[in-house]
XYZ file of C-alpha atoms in Angstrom:
469
model
C 0.033 -0.061 -0.010
C 1.215 3.469 -0.860
C 1.832 5.855 2.020
C -1.228 8.109 1.120
C -3.524 5.198 0.032
C -6.818 5.517 1.989
C -7.030 2.874 4.814
C -10.538 1.613 4.045
C -12.846 0.381 6.777
C -13.410 -3.316 7.214
C -16.812 -5.031 6.973
C -16.990 -5.188 10.680
C -16.278 -1.428 10.973
C -18.892 -0.638 8.297
C -21.444 -2.829 10.141
C -20.629 -1.006 13.425
C -21.032 2.414 11.735
C -24.422 1.444 10.157
C -25.845 0.419 13.462
C -24.168 2.644 15.997
C -23.850 5.712 13.677
C -20.313 6.386 14.937
C -16.762 5.110 14.943
C -13.816 6.182 17.117
C -10.512 6.065 15.161
C -7.084 7.499 15.540
C -4.385 9.088 13.313
C -0.724 8.486 13.896
C 0.680 11.950 13.723
C 3.636 12.701 16.049
C 3.189 14.482 19.390
C 5.202 17.297 17.862
C 2.613 17.711 15.124
C -0.229 18.098 17.594
C 1.835 20.339 19.856
C 2.572 22.716 16.966
C -1.195 22.541 15.927
C -2.248 23.425 19.494
C 0.126 26.292 19.646
C -1.366 27.798 16.490
C -4.905 27.213 17.694
C -4.070 29.035 20.924
C -2.541 31.934 19.144
C -5.361 32.324 16.682
C -8.145 31.959 19.221
C -6.490 34.350 21.548
C -5.523 37.048 19.161
C -8.192 36.703 16.480
C -11.076 34.691 17.746
C -12.629 31.624 16.211
C -11.667 31.514 12.458
C -14.869 29.755 11.634
C -15.031 28.754 8.000
C -11.563 30.023 7.562
C -10.131 27.410 9.864
C -8.507 25.424 7.041
C -6.729 28.267 5.181
C -5.882 30.071 8.535
C -4.125 27.068 9.990
C -2.889 25.188 6.974
C -1.549 22.175 8.852
C -5.159 21.219 9.458
C -5.324 19.993 5.839
C -2.801 17.275 6.748
C -5.431 15.728 9.081
C -7.928 15.363 6.258
C -5.221 13.943 3.938
C -4.323 11.251 6.419
C -5.069 7.724 5.202
C -7.103 6.819 8.195
C -9.351 9.876 7.669
C -9.626 9.543 3.856
C -10.226 5.874 4.200
C -13.041 6.295 6.677
C -14.702 8.969 4.586
C -14.288 6.987 1.331
C -15.770 3.904 2.970
C -18.910 5.683 4.070
C -19.379 8.369 1.452
C -17.644 7.078 -1.677
C -14.323 8.091 -3.108
C -15.569 11.322 -4.548
C -16.943 12.817 -1.388
C -16.973 16.546 -0.801
C -15.854 18.667 2.172
C -18.546 20.994 3.132
C -17.737 24.743 3.122
C -18.704 24.987 6.743
C -16.118 23.973 9.331
C -15.729 25.006 12.933
C -13.237 24.666 15.654
C -15.162 24.029 18.861
C -13.526 25.304 22.014
C -14.865 23.950 25.305
C -13.791 25.295 28.646
C -17.184 24.934 30.303
C -17.854 22.758 33.322
C -21.489 22.464 32.118
C -22.610 19.987 29.688
C -24.055 21.235 26.280
C -27.542 20.265 25.270
C -28.387 17.191 23.176
C -28.938 18.138 19.529
C -28.691 17.110 15.951
C -26.999 19.571 13.641
C -29.215 21.576 11.360
C -29.193 21.683 7.518
C -28.503 25.443 7.279
C -31.740 26.890 8.502
C -34.423 24.665 6.952
C -36.182 21.500 7.956
C -35.570 18.520 5.712
C -36.056 14.731 5.819
C -33.246 13.272 7.657
C -31.734 10.351 5.775
C -31.234 6.925 7.177
C -28.586 6.424 4.392
C -25.269 7.995 5.104
C -25.197 10.841 2.624
C -23.644 13.320 5.048
C -21.072 12.557 7.732
C -18.983 14.535 10.240
C -15.463 14.193 11.626
C -14.793 15.557 15.084
C -10.995 15.632 15.552
C -9.334 16.123 18.911
C -5.804 17.690 18.523
C -4.939 17.336 22.251
C -5.036 14.353 24.644
C -8.707 14.355 25.681
C -9.524 12.417 28.820
C -13.121 12.155 30.011
C -12.489 15.005 32.393
C -11.571 17.421 29.663
C -15.080 17.364 28.096
C -15.040 15.215 24.925
C -18.074 14.971 22.622
C -20.781 12.674 23.870
C -22.702 10.605 21.223
C -25.784 8.483 21.548
C -25.215 5.391 19.288
C -28.050 4.296 17.183
C -30.000 7.543 17.377
C -29.125 8.785 13.940
C -32.327 7.331 12.655
C -34.709 8.627 15.214
C -36.436 12.054 15.315
C -36.475 11.872 19.164
C -33.820 10.760 21.491
C -36.123 8.139 22.971
C -35.292 8.347 26.586
C -37.333 10.216 29.138
C -34.834 11.085 31.878
C -32.145 13.613 31.541
C -29.437 10.988 31.944
C -28.347 9.501 28.589
C -28.411 5.818 27.996
C -25.394 4.188 26.422
C -23.520 7.475 25.726
C -20.202 7.057 23.943
C -17.451 9.545 24.723
C -14.919 10.469 22.059
C -12.090 10.548 24.584
C -8.594 9.452 23.802
C -5.053 10.546 22.908
C -4.325 13.428 20.587
C -5.267 12.391 17.071
C -8.456 10.538 18.109
C -11.446 11.423 16.047
C -15.191 10.472 15.875
C -16.690 9.715 12.478
C -20.357 10.161 12.906
C -23.502 9.960 10.896
C -24.602 13.577 10.439
C -27.975 13.032 11.983
C -26.937 11.417 15.283
C -27.729 13.077 18.572
C -24.653 14.416 20.310
C -23.502 16.980 22.845
C -20.458 18.545 24.561
C -19.663 16.992 28.035
C -18.387 18.948 31.022
C -14.863 20.139 30.980
C -13.889 19.600 34.547
C -10.080 20.343 34.235
C -10.649 23.918 32.933
C -7.881 23.513 30.375
C -8.442 24.422 26.628
C -10.191 21.660 24.802
C -10.394 21.941 20.969
C -12.461 19.797 18.648
C -12.246 20.426 14.882
C -15.568 19.712 13.288
C -15.682 19.199 9.461
C -18.667 18.066 7.391
C -18.561 15.828 4.280
C -21.119 14.780 1.757
C -21.606 12.043 -0.753
C -21.630 13.179 -4.433
C -22.483 9.854 -6.028
C -25.040 7.151 -5.423
C -23.281 3.947 -4.451
C -22.607 1.528 -7.321
C -20.618 -0.965 -5.333
C -18.976 -1.156 -1.818
C -16.441 1.559 -1.337
C -14.943 -0.031 1.876
C -12.719 -3.195 2.100
C -15.659 -5.502 1.473
C -15.207 -9.166 1.767
C -18.661 -10.396 2.847
C -21.832 -9.741 0.737
C -24.527 -10.513 3.303
C -25.652 -8.369 6.317
C -24.992 -9.471 9.810
C -24.942 -7.577 13.066
C -21.574 -6.290 14.375
C -20.065 -7.661 17.479
C -20.020 -4.224 19.106
C -23.690 -3.296 18.805
C -24.337 -0.265 20.996
C -27.641 0.936 19.675
C -29.423 1.087 23.057
C -33.003 1.581 22.082
C -34.199 -1.000 19.588
C -33.081 -3.598 16.993
C -33.672 -2.273 13.442
C -32.305 -5.206 11.513
C -34.323 -4.622 8.274
C -33.296 -0.959 8.209
C -29.581 -1.883 8.912
C -29.780 -4.587 6.129
C -31.335 -2.121 3.635
C -28.578 0.472 4.349
C -25.803 -2.228 3.905
C -27.413 -3.198 0.580
C -27.818 0.460 -0.501
C -24.159 1.118 0.277
C -23.353 -1.864 -1.872
C -25.237 -0.362 -4.845
C -28.468 -2.237 -4.409
C -31.431 0.194 -4.483
C -34.801 -1.118 -3.422
C -33.250 -4.364 -2.173
C -36.058 -5.245 0.140
C -38.758 -5.198 -2.512
C -40.776 -8.430 -2.766
C -38.587 -10.399 -0.277
C -41.607 -11.171 2.008
C -45.025 -12.605 1.667
C -48.033 -10.234 1.269
C -50.133 -11.712 4.134
C -53.144 -9.344 4.604
C -53.240 -9.754 8.444
C -49.539 -9.182 8.775
C -49.722 -6.044 6.578
C -52.714 -4.716 8.662
C -50.776 -5.395 11.855
C -47.671 -3.631 10.602
C -49.661 -0.724 9.391
C -51.093 -0.240 12.793
C -47.557 0.043 14.235
C -46.598 3.102 12.226
C -48.059 5.375 14.976
C -46.334 3.684 17.827
C -42.916 3.778 19.566
C -40.684 5.294 16.842
C -38.069 2.483 16.562
C -40.901 -0.124 16.181
C -42.560 2.140 13.724
C -39.509 2.175 11.611
C -39.240 -1.595 11.716
C -42.845 -1.794 10.536
C -42.192 0.631 7.637
C -39.202 -1.284 6.277
C -41.149 -4.585 6.765
C -44.009 -3.189 4.710
C -41.477 -2.261 2.024
C -40.758 -5.983 1.528
C -44.378 -6.991 0.960
C -45.084 -6.048 -2.672
C -48.001 -4.006 -3.918
C -50.089 -4.474 -0.754
C -47.316 -3.309 1.482
C -46.731 -0.287 -0.774
C -50.445 0.464 -0.641
C -50.344 0.472 3.175
C -47.265 2.782 3.141
C -48.948 5.142 0.761
C -51.932 5.364 3.024
C -49.573 6.144 5.940
C -47.858 8.896 3.803
C -51.216 10.663 3.656
C -51.773 10.495 7.378
C -52.336 13.602 9.276
C -50.023 12.179 12.011
C -46.553 13.531 11.349
C -44.703 10.416 12.548
C -46.917 8.040 10.524
C -46.424 10.067 7.309
C -42.625 10.497 7.843
C -41.935 6.947 8.778
C -44.082 5.731 5.833
C -41.888 7.762 3.599
C -38.818 5.817 4.791
C -40.531 2.569 3.848
C -41.490 3.857 0.441
C -37.918 4.970 -0.286
C -36.870 1.402 0.194
C -39.843 -0.291 -1.596
C -38.324 -0.253 -5.041
C -39.975 0.525 -8.396
C -43.405 -0.684 -7.066
C -43.657 2.534 -5.077
C -42.915 5.029 -7.869
C -46.338 5.670 -9.427
C -47.973 6.168 -6.052
C -45.325 8.579 -5.042
C -45.795 10.529 -8.309
C -49.436 10.843 -7.618
C -48.658 12.109 -4.067
C -46.757 15.030 -5.549
C -50.173 16.557 -6.275
C -51.366 16.358 -2.567
C -52.536 19.534 -0.991
C -50.432 19.018 2.139
C -47.030 20.486 1.624
C -45.366 18.055 4.135
C -46.703 15.091 2.287
C -45.287 16.354 -1.084
C -41.921 16.890 0.605
C -41.864 13.392 1.899
C -42.904 11.900 -1.433
C -40.131 13.933 -3.208
C -37.667 12.582 -0.631
C -38.652 8.990 -1.321
C -38.408 9.530 -5.078
C -34.935 10.913 -4.667
C -33.773 7.891 -2.691
C -35.081 5.555 -5.272
C -32.890 7.418 -7.825
C -32.655 5.738 -11.147
C -35.676 3.478 -10.320
C -37.776 6.629 -10.324
C -36.646 8.246 -13.612
C -40.273 8.511 -14.828
C -40.984 10.888 -11.934
C -38.567 13.613 -13.292
C -41.104 15.509 -15.461
C -43.421 15.812 -12.451
C -40.468 16.801 -10.144
C -39.367 19.490 -12.659
C -42.877 21.072 -12.632
C -42.548 21.434 -8.862
C -39.536 23.836 -9.351
C -42.164 26.577 -9.724
C -44.116 25.571 -6.635
C -44.849 28.485 -4.288
C -43.669 26.510 -1.297
C -40.016 26.929 -0.464
C -39.803 23.535 1.302
C -41.061 21.749 -1.726
C -38.655 23.414 -4.125
C -35.715 22.663 -1.771
C -36.729 19.040 -1.573
C -36.957 18.801 -5.339
C -33.590 20.286 -6.254
C -32.084 17.849 -3.603
C -33.816 14.823 -5.126
C -32.994 15.848 -8.735
C -29.281 15.442 -7.977
C -29.798 11.656 -7.527
C -31.612 11.221 -10.903
C -29.835 9.962 -13.955
C -32.284 10.806 -16.815
C -33.448 12.719 -18.674
C -30.174 14.423 -17.859
C -30.478 17.496 -20.113
C -33.815 18.523 -18.516
C -32.513 17.874 -14.996
C -29.419 20.018 -15.546
C -31.573 22.844 -17.056
C -33.890 22.744 -14.095
C -31.127 22.841 -11.544
C -29.363 25.543 -13.451
C -32.484 27.751 -13.382
C -32.953 26.942 -9.628
C -29.580 28.672 -9.025
C -31.471 31.877 -9.569
C -34.346 30.994 -7.081
C -35.314 33.705 -4.587
C -34.728 31.226 -1.714
C -31.220 30.842 -0.581
C -31.613 27.154 0.443
C -33.008 26.326 -3.028
C -29.936 27.912 -4.618
C -27.600 26.170 -2.120
C -29.112 22.725 -2.736
C -29.200 23.280 -6.504
C -25.449 23.950 -6.546
C -24.894 20.734 -4.484
C -27.013 18.634 -6.834
C -25.157 19.844 -9.791
C -21.951 18.672 -8.182
C -23.415 15.256 -7.927
C -24.129 15.200 -11.712
C -20.465 15.807 -12.576
C -19.549 16.121 -16.189
C -23.070 15.684 -17.131
C -23.860 19.202 -15.717
C -21.455 21.081 -18.128
C -24.297 23.067 -19.595
C -24.941 24.740 -16.230
C -21.393 26.347 -16.136
C -22.709 29.890 -17.069
C -25.292 29.786 -14.259
C -22.757 28.448 -11.889
C -20.375 31.261 -12.839
C -23.056 33.770 -11.904
C -23.689 31.840 -8.728
C -20.034 32.546 -7.652
C -21.147 36.085 -6.977
C -24.198 35.043 -4.964
C -24.770 36.929 -1.644
C -24.705 33.714 0.372
C -21.326 32.180 1.307
C -22.498 28.583 0.881
C -24.071 29.084 -2.540
C -20.751 30.554 -3.699
C -18.662 27.802 -2.143
C -20.755 24.964 -3.577
C -21.062 26.572 -7.006
C -17.199 26.431 -6.980
C -17.286 22.828 -5.923
C -19.742 22.014 -8.708
C -17.336 23.573 -11.276
C -14.614 21.366 -9.905
C -16.679 18.197 -10.148
C -17.925 19.122 -13.660
C -14.199 19.269 -14.598
C -14.537 20.582 -18.206
C -12.015 23.119 -19.544
C -14.620 25.946 -19.378
C -15.616 24.937 -15.807
C -11.899 24.835 -14.630
C -11.078 28.189 -16.156
C -14.143 29.712 -14.503
C -13.147 28.220 -11.180
C -9.489 29.251 -11.383
C -10.417 32.893 -12.162
C -12.720 32.864 -9.155
C -10.183 31.394 -6.800
C -7.432 33.756 -7.929
C -9.719 36.771 -7.460
C -10.845 35.587 -4.078
C -7.523 34.250 -2.623
C -7.253 34.613 1.013
C -3.717 35.017 2.601
C -3.310 32.766 5.658
C -0.516 34.778 7.118
C -2.038 38.252 6.970
C -3.477 39.433 10.259
C -3.879 42.611 12.271
C -0.373 42.384 13.708
C 1.211 41.463 10.342
C -0.519 43.256 7.685
C 2.150 43.336 4.923
C 5.629 42.051 5.989
C 7.338 39.674 5.790
């Protein structure tokens, strides 16, 4: 293996990530590397404050972390080899003796369907030795798939602490519940948080895959429930098998009725029921579509997850749901069609029509879903290119991300992406630049190079060192 070759995760590590939603890993940088990094962090934070999104250019050694084979291997395994680093990054500084609140990170100001599939992931890197007393990040394993934390007391059940030597990092599913824990030592504790996104639907396993079938990991920490069907479907999806559950179980009417009745119960059990219904052919899909139309938020949301795994059988019913009067139902139907990707190509004309819908949430969901469609590509690219001029910032942001997923196929959108480089929103600008990079044509590269040269940021210029040396 070459020195910089990604060190891919094993089958067991991937099974652990799928179930627990987190892995603790460690780089092998020298103590001197981390000491120098800490000195720079202390200087920047003391003299200039938190550099925020400029963390990477301000402290250039940080890039070495994300070029490390253990880091690139972990990200490649979970997100595919062409993953993207999000423009947002943040160095968390914790000196508080009070624990932070449990939370899931947001998607930049708007509510969206959180994905059971790992399309987004985060790395939380600790550049100093971080014992439990220094306040490492706390993570609730298995909660990435749940809207609620599912425990009633204030005390967490099964919390994993990202403590360890300098160079330890947590790879987490973006949607997992997490918090900061109390820093009882009062010493500076840094955690470098970077976000990453998948830019391609899986075609085959991107980890060191040796076994084809799903089985539970030895280190199953998910404390709330056993969601074997959901875990198996995610394993298959990561292996390039969309809609793998479809038709794998009998369509017994009594079983389908019983499963449909569980969609409004305890959330983990409701999720189990939705994936079970996805296995049961047209009758199971019919029950899930009925659930999608439910006025109960959980029933409708959980049914959408089942429909997203039900294969081509669900597509026509989801297309019909795009005309529903309830905005939330339409958003969930769009989500499910996006997850079905190439199986749902016939939904593209209806999705494109929704780009002029008055509801922001629907247009946001549509531009997200279109990035996972494969045909008709010219119409998809044209629709996303026009969406770069939408009045809503989140529509523009998601449109630029979706164009990056289409890669070279999106070359016709280069003029609109060039205009988006001047957008008022920092993330629209950043991901328009990323899209030009993923398109990779000569026109796209020339546009990108000009933008980067004009916006070059000097990492050594600060208030005390304005010009020299």
